[in-house]
CSV table of C-alpha atoms in Angstrom, one decimal:
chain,number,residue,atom,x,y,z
A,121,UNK,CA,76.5,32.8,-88.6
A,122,UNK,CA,72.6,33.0,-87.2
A,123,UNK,CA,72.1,30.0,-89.5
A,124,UNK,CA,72.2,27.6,-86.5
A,125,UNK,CA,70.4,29.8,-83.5
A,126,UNK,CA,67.7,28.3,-81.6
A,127,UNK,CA,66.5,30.0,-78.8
A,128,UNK,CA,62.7,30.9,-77.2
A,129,UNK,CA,62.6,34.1,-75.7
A,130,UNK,CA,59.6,34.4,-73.0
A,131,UNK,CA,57.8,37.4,-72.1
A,132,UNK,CA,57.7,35.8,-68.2
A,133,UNK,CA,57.6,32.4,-66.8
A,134,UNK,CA,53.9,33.2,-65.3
A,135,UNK,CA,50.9,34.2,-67.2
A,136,UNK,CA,47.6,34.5,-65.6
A,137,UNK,CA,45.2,31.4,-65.9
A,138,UNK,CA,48.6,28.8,-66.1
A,139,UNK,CA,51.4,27.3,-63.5
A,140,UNK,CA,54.5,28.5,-64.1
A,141,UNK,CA,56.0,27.9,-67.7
A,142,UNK,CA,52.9,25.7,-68.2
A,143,UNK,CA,52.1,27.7,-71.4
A,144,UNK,CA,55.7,27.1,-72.7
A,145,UNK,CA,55.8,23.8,-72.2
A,146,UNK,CA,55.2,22.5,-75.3
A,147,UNK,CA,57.8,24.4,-76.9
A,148,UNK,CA,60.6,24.2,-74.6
A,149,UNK,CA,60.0,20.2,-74.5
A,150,UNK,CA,60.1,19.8,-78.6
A,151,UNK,CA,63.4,22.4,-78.5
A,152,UNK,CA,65.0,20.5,-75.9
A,153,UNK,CA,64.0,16.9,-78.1
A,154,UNK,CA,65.0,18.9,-81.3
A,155,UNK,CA,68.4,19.7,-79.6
A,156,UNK,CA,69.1,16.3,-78.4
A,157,UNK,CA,69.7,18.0,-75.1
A,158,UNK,CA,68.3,15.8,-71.7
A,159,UNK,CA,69.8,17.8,-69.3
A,160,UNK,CA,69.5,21.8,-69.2
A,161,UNK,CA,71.5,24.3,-67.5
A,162,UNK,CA,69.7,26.8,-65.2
A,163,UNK,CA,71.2,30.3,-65.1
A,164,UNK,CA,69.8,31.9,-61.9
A,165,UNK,CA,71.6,35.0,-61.3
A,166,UNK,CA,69.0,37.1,-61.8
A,167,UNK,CA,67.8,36.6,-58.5
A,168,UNK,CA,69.6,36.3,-55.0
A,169,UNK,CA,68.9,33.0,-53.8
A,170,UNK,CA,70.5,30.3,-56.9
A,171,UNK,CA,69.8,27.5,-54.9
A,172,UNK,CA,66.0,28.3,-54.1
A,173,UNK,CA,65.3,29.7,-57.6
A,174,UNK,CA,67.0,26.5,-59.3
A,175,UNK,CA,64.8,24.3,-57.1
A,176,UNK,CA,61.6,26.3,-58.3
A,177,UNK,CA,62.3,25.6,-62.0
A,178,UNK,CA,63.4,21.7,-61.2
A,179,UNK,CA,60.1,21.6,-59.6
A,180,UNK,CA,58.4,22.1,-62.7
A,181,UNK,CA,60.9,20.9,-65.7
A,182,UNK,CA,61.9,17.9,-64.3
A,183,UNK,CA,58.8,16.0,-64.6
A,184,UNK,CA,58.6,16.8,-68.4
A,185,UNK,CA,61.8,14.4,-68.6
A,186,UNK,CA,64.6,16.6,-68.8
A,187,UNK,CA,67.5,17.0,-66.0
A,188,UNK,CA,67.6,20.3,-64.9
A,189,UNK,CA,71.4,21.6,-63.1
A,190,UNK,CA,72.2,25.0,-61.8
A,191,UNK,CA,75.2,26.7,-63.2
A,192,UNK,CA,76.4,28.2,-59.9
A,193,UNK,CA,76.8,24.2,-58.7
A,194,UNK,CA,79.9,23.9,-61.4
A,195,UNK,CA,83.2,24.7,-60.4
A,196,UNK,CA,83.8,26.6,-63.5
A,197,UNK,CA,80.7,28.3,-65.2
A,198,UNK,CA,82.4,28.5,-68.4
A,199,UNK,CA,83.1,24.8,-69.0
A,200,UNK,CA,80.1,24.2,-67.9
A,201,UNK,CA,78.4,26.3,-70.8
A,202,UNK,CA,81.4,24.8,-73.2
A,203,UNK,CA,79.8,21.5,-72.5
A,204,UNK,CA,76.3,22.6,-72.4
A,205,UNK,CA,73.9,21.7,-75.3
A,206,UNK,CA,71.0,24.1,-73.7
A,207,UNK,CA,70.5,27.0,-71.1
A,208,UNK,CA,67.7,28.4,-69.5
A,209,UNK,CA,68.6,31.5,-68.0
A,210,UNK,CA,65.5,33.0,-65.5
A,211,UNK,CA,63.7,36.1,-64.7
A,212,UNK,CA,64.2,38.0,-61.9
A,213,UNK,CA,66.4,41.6,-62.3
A,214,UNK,CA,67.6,42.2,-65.4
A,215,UNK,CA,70.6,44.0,-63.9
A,216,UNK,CA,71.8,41.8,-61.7
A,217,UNK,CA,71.5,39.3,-64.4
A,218,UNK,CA,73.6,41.4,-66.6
A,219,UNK,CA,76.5,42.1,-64.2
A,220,UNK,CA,77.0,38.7,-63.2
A,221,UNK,CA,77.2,37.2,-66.4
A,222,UNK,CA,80.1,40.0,-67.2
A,223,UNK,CA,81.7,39.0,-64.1
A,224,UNK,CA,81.3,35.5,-65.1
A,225,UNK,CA,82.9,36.2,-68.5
A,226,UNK,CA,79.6,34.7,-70.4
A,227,UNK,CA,78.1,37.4,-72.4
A,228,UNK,CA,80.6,36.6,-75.4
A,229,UNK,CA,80.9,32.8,-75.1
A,230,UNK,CA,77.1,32.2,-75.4
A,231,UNK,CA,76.7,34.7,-78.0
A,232,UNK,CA,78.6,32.3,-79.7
A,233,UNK,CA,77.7,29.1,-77.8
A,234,UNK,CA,74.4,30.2,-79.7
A,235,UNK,CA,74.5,31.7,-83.0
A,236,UNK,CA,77.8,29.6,-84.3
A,237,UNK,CA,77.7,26.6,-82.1
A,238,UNK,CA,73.9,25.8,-82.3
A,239,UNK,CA,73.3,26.0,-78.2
A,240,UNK,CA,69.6,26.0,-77.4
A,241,UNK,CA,69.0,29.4,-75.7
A,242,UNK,CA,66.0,29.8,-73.2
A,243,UNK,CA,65.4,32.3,-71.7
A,244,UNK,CA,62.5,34.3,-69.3
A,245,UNK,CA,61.6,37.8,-68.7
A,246,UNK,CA,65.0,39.2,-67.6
A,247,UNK,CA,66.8,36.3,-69.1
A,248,UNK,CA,65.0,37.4,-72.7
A,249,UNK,CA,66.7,41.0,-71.7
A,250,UNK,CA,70.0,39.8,-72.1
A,251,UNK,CA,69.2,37.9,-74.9
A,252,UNK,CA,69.2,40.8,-77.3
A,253,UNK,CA,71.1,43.5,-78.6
A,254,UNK,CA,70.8,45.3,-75.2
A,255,UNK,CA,68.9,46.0,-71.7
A,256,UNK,CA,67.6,49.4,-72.2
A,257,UNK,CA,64.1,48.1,-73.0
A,258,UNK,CA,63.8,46.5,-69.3
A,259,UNK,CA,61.5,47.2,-66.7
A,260,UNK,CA,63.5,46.4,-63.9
A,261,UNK,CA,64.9,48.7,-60.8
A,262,UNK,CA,68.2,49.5,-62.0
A,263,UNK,CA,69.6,48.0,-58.5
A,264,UNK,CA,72.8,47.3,-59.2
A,265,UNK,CA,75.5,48.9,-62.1
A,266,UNK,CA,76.6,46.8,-64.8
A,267,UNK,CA,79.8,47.3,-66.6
A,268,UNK,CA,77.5,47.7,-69.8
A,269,UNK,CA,74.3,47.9,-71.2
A,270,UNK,CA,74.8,45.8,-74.0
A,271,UNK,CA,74.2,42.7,-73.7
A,272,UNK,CA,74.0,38.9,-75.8
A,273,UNK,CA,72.9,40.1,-78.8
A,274,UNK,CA,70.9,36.4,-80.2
A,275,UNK,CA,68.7,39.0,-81.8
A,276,UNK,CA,70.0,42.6,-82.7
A,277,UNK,CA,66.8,44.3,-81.7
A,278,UNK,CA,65.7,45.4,-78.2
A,279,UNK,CA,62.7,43.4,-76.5
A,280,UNK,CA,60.2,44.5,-73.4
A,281,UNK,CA,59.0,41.7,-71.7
A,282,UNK,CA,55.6,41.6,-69.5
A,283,UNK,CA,54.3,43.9,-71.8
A,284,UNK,CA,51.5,46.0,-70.9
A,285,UNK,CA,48.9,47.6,-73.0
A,286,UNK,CA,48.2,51.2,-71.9
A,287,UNK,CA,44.4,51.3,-69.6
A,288,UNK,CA,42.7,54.4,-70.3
A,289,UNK,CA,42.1,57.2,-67.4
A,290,UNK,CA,44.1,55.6,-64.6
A,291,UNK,CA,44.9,58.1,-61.6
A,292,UNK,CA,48.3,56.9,-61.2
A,293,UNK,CA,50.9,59.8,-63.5
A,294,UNK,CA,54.1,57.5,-63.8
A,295,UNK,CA,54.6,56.9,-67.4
A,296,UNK,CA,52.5,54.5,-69.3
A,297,UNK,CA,54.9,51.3,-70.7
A,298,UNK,CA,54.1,53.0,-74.4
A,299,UNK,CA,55.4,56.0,-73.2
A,300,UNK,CA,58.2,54.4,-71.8
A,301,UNK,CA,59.0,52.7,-75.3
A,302,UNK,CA,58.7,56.0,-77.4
A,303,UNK,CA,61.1,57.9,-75.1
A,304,UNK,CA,63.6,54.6,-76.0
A,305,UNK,CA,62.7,55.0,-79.5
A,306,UNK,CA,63.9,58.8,-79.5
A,307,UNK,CA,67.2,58.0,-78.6
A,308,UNK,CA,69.7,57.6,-81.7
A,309,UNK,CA,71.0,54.3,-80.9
A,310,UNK,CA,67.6,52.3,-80.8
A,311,UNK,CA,65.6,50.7,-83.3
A,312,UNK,CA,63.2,48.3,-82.8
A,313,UNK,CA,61.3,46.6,-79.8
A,314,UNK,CA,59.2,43.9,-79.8
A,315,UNK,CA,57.0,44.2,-76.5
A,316,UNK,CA,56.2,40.6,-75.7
A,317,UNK,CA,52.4,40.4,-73.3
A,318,UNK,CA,52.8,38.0,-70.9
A,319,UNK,CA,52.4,34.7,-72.2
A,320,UNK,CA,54.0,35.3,-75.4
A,321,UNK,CA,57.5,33.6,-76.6
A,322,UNK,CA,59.5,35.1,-79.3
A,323,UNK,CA,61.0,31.6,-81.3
A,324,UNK,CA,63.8,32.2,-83.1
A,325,UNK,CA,64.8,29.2,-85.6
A,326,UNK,CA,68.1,30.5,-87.3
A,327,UNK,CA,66.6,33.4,-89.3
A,328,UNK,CA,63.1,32.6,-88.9
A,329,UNK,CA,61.1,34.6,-86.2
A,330,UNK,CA,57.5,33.4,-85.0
A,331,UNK,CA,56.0,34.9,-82.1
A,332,UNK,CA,53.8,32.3,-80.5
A,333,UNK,CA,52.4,30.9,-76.9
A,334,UNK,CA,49.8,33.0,-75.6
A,335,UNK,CA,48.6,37.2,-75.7
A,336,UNK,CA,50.7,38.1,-79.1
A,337,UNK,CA,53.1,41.1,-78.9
A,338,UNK,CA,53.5,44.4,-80.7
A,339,UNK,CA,56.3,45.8,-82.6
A,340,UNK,CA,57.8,49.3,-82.1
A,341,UNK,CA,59.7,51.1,-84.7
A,342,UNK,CA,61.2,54.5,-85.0
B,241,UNK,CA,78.2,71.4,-44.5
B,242,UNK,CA,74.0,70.3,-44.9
B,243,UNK,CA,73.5,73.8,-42.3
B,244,UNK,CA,72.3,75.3,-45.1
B,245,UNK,CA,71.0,73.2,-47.5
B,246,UNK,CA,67.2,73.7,-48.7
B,247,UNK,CA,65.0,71.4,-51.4
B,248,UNK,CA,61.8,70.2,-52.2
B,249,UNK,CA,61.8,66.5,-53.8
B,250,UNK,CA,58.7,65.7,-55.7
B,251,UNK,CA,57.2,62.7,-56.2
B,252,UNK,CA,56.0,63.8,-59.6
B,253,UNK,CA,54.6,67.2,-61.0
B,254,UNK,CA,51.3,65.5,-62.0
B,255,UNK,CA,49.1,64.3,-59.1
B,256,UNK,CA,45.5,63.4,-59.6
B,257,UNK,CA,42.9,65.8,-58.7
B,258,UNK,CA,45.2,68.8,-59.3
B,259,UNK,CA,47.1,71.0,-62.5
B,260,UNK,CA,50.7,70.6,-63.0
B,261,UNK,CA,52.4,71.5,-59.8
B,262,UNK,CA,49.7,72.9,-57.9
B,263,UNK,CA,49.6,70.8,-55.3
B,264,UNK,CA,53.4,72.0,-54.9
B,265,UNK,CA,52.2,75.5,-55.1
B,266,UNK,CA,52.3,77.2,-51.4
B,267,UNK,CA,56.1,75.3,-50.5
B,268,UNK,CA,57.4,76.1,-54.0
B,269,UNK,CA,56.8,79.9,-53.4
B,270,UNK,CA,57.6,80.0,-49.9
B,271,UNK,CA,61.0,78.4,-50.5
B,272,UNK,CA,62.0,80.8,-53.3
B,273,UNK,CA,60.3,83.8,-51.2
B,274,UNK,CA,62.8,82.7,-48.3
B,275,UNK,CA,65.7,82.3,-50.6
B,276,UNK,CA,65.3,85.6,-52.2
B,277,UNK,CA,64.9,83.7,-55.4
B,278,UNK,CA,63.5,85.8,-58.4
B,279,UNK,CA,64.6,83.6,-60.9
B,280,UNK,CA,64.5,80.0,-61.1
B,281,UNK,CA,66.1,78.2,-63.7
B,282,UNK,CA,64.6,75.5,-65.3
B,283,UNK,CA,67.0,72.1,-65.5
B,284,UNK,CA,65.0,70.4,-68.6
B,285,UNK,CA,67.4,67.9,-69.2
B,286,UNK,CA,65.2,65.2,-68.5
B,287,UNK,CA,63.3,65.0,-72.0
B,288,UNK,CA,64.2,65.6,-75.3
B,289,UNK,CA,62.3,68.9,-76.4
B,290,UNK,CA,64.4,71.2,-73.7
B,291,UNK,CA,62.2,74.5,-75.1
B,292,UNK,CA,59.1,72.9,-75.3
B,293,UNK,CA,59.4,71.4,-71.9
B,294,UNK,CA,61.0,74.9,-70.2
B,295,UNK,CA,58.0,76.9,-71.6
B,296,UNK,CA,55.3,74.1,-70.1
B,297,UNK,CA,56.8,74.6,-66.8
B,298,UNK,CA,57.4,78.7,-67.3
B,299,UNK,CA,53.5,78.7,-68.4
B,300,UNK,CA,52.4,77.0,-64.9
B,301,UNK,CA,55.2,78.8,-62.1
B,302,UNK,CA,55.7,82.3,-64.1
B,303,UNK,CA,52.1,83.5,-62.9
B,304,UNK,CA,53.3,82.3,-59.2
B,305,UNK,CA,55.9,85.4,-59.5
B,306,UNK,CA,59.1,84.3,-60.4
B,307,UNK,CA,61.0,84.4,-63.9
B,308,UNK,CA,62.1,81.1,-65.2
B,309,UNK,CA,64.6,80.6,-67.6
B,310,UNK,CA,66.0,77.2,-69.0
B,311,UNK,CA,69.7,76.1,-68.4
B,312,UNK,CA,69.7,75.0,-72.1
B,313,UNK,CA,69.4,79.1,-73.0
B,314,UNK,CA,72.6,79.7,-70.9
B,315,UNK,CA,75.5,79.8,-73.3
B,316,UNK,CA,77.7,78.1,-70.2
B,317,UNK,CA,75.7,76.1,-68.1
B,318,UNK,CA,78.4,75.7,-65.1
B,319,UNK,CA,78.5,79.8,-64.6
B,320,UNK,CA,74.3,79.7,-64.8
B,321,UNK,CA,74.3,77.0,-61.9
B,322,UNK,CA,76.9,79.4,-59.7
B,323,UNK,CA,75.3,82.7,-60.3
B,324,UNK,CA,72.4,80.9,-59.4
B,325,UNK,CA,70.0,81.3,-56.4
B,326,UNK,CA,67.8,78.4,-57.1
B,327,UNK,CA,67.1,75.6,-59.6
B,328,UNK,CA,64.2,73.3,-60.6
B,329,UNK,CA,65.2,70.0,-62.1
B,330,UNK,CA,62.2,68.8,-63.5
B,331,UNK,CA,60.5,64.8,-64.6
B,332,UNK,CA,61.2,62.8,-67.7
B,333,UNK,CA,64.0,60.0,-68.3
B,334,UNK,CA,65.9,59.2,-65.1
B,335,UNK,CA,68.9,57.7,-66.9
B,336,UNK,CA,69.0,60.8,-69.7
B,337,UNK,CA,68.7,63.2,-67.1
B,338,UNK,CA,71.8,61.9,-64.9
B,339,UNK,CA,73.9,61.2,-68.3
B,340,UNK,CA,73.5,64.8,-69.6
B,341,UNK,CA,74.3,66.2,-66.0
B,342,UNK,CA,77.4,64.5,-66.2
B,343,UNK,CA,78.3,65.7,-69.5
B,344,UNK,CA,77.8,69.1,-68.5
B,345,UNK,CA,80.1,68.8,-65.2
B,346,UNK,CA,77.0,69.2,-63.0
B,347,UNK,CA,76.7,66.8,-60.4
B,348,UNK,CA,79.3,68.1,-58.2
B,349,UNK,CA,78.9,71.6,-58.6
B,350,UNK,CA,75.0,71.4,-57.8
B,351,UNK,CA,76.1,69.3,-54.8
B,352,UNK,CA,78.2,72.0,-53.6
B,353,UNK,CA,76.2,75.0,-54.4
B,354,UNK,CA,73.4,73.3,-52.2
B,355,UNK,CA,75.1,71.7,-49.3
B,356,UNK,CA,77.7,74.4,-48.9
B,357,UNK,CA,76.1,77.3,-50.6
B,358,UNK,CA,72.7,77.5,-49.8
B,359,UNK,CA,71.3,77.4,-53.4
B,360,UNK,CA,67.8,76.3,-53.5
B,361,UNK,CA,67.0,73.1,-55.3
B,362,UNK,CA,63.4,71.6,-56.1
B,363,UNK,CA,63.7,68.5,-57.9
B,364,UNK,CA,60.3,66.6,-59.5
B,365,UNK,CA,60.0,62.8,-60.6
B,366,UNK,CA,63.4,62.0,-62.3
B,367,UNK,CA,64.6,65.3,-60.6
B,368,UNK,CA,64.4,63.8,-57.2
B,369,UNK,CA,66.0,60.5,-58.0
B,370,UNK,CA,69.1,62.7,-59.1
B,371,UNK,CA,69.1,64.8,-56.1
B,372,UNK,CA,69.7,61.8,-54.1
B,373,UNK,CA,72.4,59.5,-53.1
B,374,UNK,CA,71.6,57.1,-56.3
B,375,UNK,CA,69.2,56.4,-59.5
B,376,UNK,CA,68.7,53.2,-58.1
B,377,UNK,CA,65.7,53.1,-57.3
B,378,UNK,CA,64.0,54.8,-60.1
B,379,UNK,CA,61.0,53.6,-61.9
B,380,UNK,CA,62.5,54.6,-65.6
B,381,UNK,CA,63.8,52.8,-68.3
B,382,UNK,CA,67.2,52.3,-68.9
B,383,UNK,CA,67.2,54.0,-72.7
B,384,UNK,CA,70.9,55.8,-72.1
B,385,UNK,CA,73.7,54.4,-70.2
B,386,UNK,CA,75.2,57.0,-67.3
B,387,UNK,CA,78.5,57.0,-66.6
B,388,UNK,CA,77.4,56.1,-63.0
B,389,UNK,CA,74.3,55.4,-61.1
B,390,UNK,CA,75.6,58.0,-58.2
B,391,UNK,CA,74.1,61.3,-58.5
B,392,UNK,CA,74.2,64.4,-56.7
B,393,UNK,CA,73.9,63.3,-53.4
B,394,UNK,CA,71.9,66.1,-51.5
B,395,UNK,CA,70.3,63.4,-49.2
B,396,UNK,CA,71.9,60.4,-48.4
B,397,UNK,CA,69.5,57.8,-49.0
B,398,UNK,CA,67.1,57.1,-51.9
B,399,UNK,CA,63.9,57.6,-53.4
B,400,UNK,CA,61.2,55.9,-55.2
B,401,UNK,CA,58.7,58.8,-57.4
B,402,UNK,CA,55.4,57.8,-58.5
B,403,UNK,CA,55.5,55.3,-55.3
B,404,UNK,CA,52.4,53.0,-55.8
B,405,UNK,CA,50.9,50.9,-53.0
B,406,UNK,CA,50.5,47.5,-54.3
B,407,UNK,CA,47.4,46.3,-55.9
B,408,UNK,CA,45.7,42.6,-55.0
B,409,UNK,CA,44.9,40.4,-57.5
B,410,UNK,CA,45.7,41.2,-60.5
B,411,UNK,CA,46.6,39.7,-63.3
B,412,UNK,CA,49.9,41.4,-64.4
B,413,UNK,CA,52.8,38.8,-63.2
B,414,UNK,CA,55.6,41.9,-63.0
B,415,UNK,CA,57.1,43.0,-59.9
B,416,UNK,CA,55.1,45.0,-58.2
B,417,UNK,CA,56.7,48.5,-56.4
B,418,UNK,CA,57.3,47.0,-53.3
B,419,UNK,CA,59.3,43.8,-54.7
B,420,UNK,CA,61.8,46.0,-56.7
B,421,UNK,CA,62.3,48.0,-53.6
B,422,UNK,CA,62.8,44.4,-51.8
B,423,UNK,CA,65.0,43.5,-54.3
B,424,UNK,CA,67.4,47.0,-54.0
B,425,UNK,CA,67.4,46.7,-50.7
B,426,UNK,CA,68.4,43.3,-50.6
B,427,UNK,CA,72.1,44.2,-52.2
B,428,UNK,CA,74.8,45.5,-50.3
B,429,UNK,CA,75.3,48.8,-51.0
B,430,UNK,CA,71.6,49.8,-50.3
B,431,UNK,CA,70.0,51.9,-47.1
B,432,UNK,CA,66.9,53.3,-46.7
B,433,UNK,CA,64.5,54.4,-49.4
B,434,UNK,CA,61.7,56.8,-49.1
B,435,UNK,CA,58.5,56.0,-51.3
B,436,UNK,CA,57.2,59.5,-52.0
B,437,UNK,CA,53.6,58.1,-53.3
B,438,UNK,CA,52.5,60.9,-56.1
B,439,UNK,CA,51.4,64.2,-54.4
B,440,UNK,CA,54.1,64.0,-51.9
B,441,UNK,CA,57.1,66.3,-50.8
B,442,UNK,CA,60.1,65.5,-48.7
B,443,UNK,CA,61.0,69.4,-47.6
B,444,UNK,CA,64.4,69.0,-46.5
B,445,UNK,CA,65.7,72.3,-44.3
B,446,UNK,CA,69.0,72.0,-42.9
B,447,UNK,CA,69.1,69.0,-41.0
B,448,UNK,CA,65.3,68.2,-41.1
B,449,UNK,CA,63.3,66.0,-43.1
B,450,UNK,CA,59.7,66.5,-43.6
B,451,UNK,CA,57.2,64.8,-46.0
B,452,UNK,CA,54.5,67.6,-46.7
B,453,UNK,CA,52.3,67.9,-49.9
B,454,UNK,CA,49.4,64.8,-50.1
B,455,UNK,CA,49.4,61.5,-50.1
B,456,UNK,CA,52.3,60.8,-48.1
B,457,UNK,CA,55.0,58.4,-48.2
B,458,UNK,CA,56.4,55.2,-47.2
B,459,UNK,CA,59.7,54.7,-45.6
B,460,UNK,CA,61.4,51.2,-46.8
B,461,UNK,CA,64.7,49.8,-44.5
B,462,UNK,CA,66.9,47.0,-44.7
């Protein structure tokens, strides 16, 4: 039942040359109208401080005219998605993100919050991680151990956010994000990854895809 | 029982300015020299193509004097590792490297053959991140899920390979280096990590710690 999804799934919430989300702004304003939603719910486990990182992103949503409410200040995090009309869950480390939202029991109900009930799903850098099939395509530290690297599933394919073309003849010998990729891409349980440049939102309309905002992306395929 | 133990952690086998491990040259063969090591054998485990990847590294430390032979040629790994006098694990996938060790009832059994029995163990890249307490703080991508994140444990703290100073200005929005480290060492279970930048060695003999090789390293605490 995908027939209902809405969600925009950004690279990061900075891109050089804007503020903060300023180059998603038009979209998340006309999915948050197109939802009927005026108040969203701000997922901020992917960092350590909820109450400072909820404050960043009321900072800047709030003034386009929507109420913005952390979902660490409900009582109970699953009612509060049960009753939710749209999310925005943030960057930070994909990891932490992960584990928290197993320990919070909410990687099955907005899987289906989403693609049965029609929940707008937003979601940043980490917070596009956990959107898809699975985490394995993150750049992040692995700091902490989730139960699982599966994860959402919105979309059944793997992103990588910030995305970063390889630069030619650079001194540094860690592994190019392309090499990265293809080492994923060997593995028998992957398939494709849509690398996502900063700036750019993967908008999924039910089972329409569009890749739009700013810098494009590049697909990956075995 | 760390009287005894002996290993060289490198950052990487790759450093600019120099061929595949010769800035690693002079402290890999003194260390086998000292263990009476004419064999080493080759833990390829990290990367897909285990023959491919064991003759690269036979092609570069053969001419140094001593046979190598890959684990993957042993028909039972477990009985290589004991009869062994000293191991290289070498660079690749983090994550794929700690899964298959696992698999093949390795982690322990290296742990004990170097803290209690003296075997010699030189680790590179993804090789030094397992020799530690915890992957953690790798710089890999998560494309397999371990059955842990604890790994063999032959120093108590952790590592960061390929460490990278951070850059000013530019235009990528990702965490840099020192941020994920910030981030790891903000949760509770963390303690000190050592950024071995490329180049760098940490010789560890006994009870003593020494960085040697170039570049250096930096030392990151709660």
């Amino acid at each position: 039942m995908k027939c209902c999804r809405q969600a925009l799934l950004l690279s990061s919430s900075n891109c050089d040359g804007y503020s903060m989300l300023e180059f998603a702004k038009n979209e998340i304003c006309s999915a948050l109208s197109k939802n009927t939603a005026k108040e969203l719910i701000f997922v901020p486990y992917a960092q350590k401080d909820y109450n400072a990182y909820t404050s960043k992103i009321k900072a800047v949503i709030e003034p386009w005219g929507f109420e913005v409410k952390g979902l660490h200040t409900f009582p109970d995090p699953v009612k509060a998605i049960n009753a939710s009309k749209a999310i925005f869950v943030g960057g930070g480390n994909t990891f932490l993100l992960l584990k928290t939202l197993y320990e919070q029991n909410l990687v099955d109900l907005i899987n289906k919050r989403v693609l049965e009930e029609g929940m707008l799903y937003i979601g940043s850098s980490a917070g596009t991680n956990v959107a898809t099939i699975s985490i394995h395509t993150t750049n992040d530290m692995p700091i902490v151990y989730p139960p699982s690297f599966n994860a959402i599933g919105i979309v059944k394919f793997n992103i990588n956010p910030h995305y970063i073309d390889t630069v030619e003849n650079v001194k540094h010998k860690g592994e190019t994000r392309d090499q990265r990729l293809q080492e994923f891409l060997e593995m028998e349980h992957s398939g494709r990854v849509f690398g996502l440049r900063e700036g750019a939102i993967l908008k999924v309309d039910g089972e329409k895809l569009l890749v739009t905002g700013v810098n494009g992306a590049v697909l990956f395929e075995k």
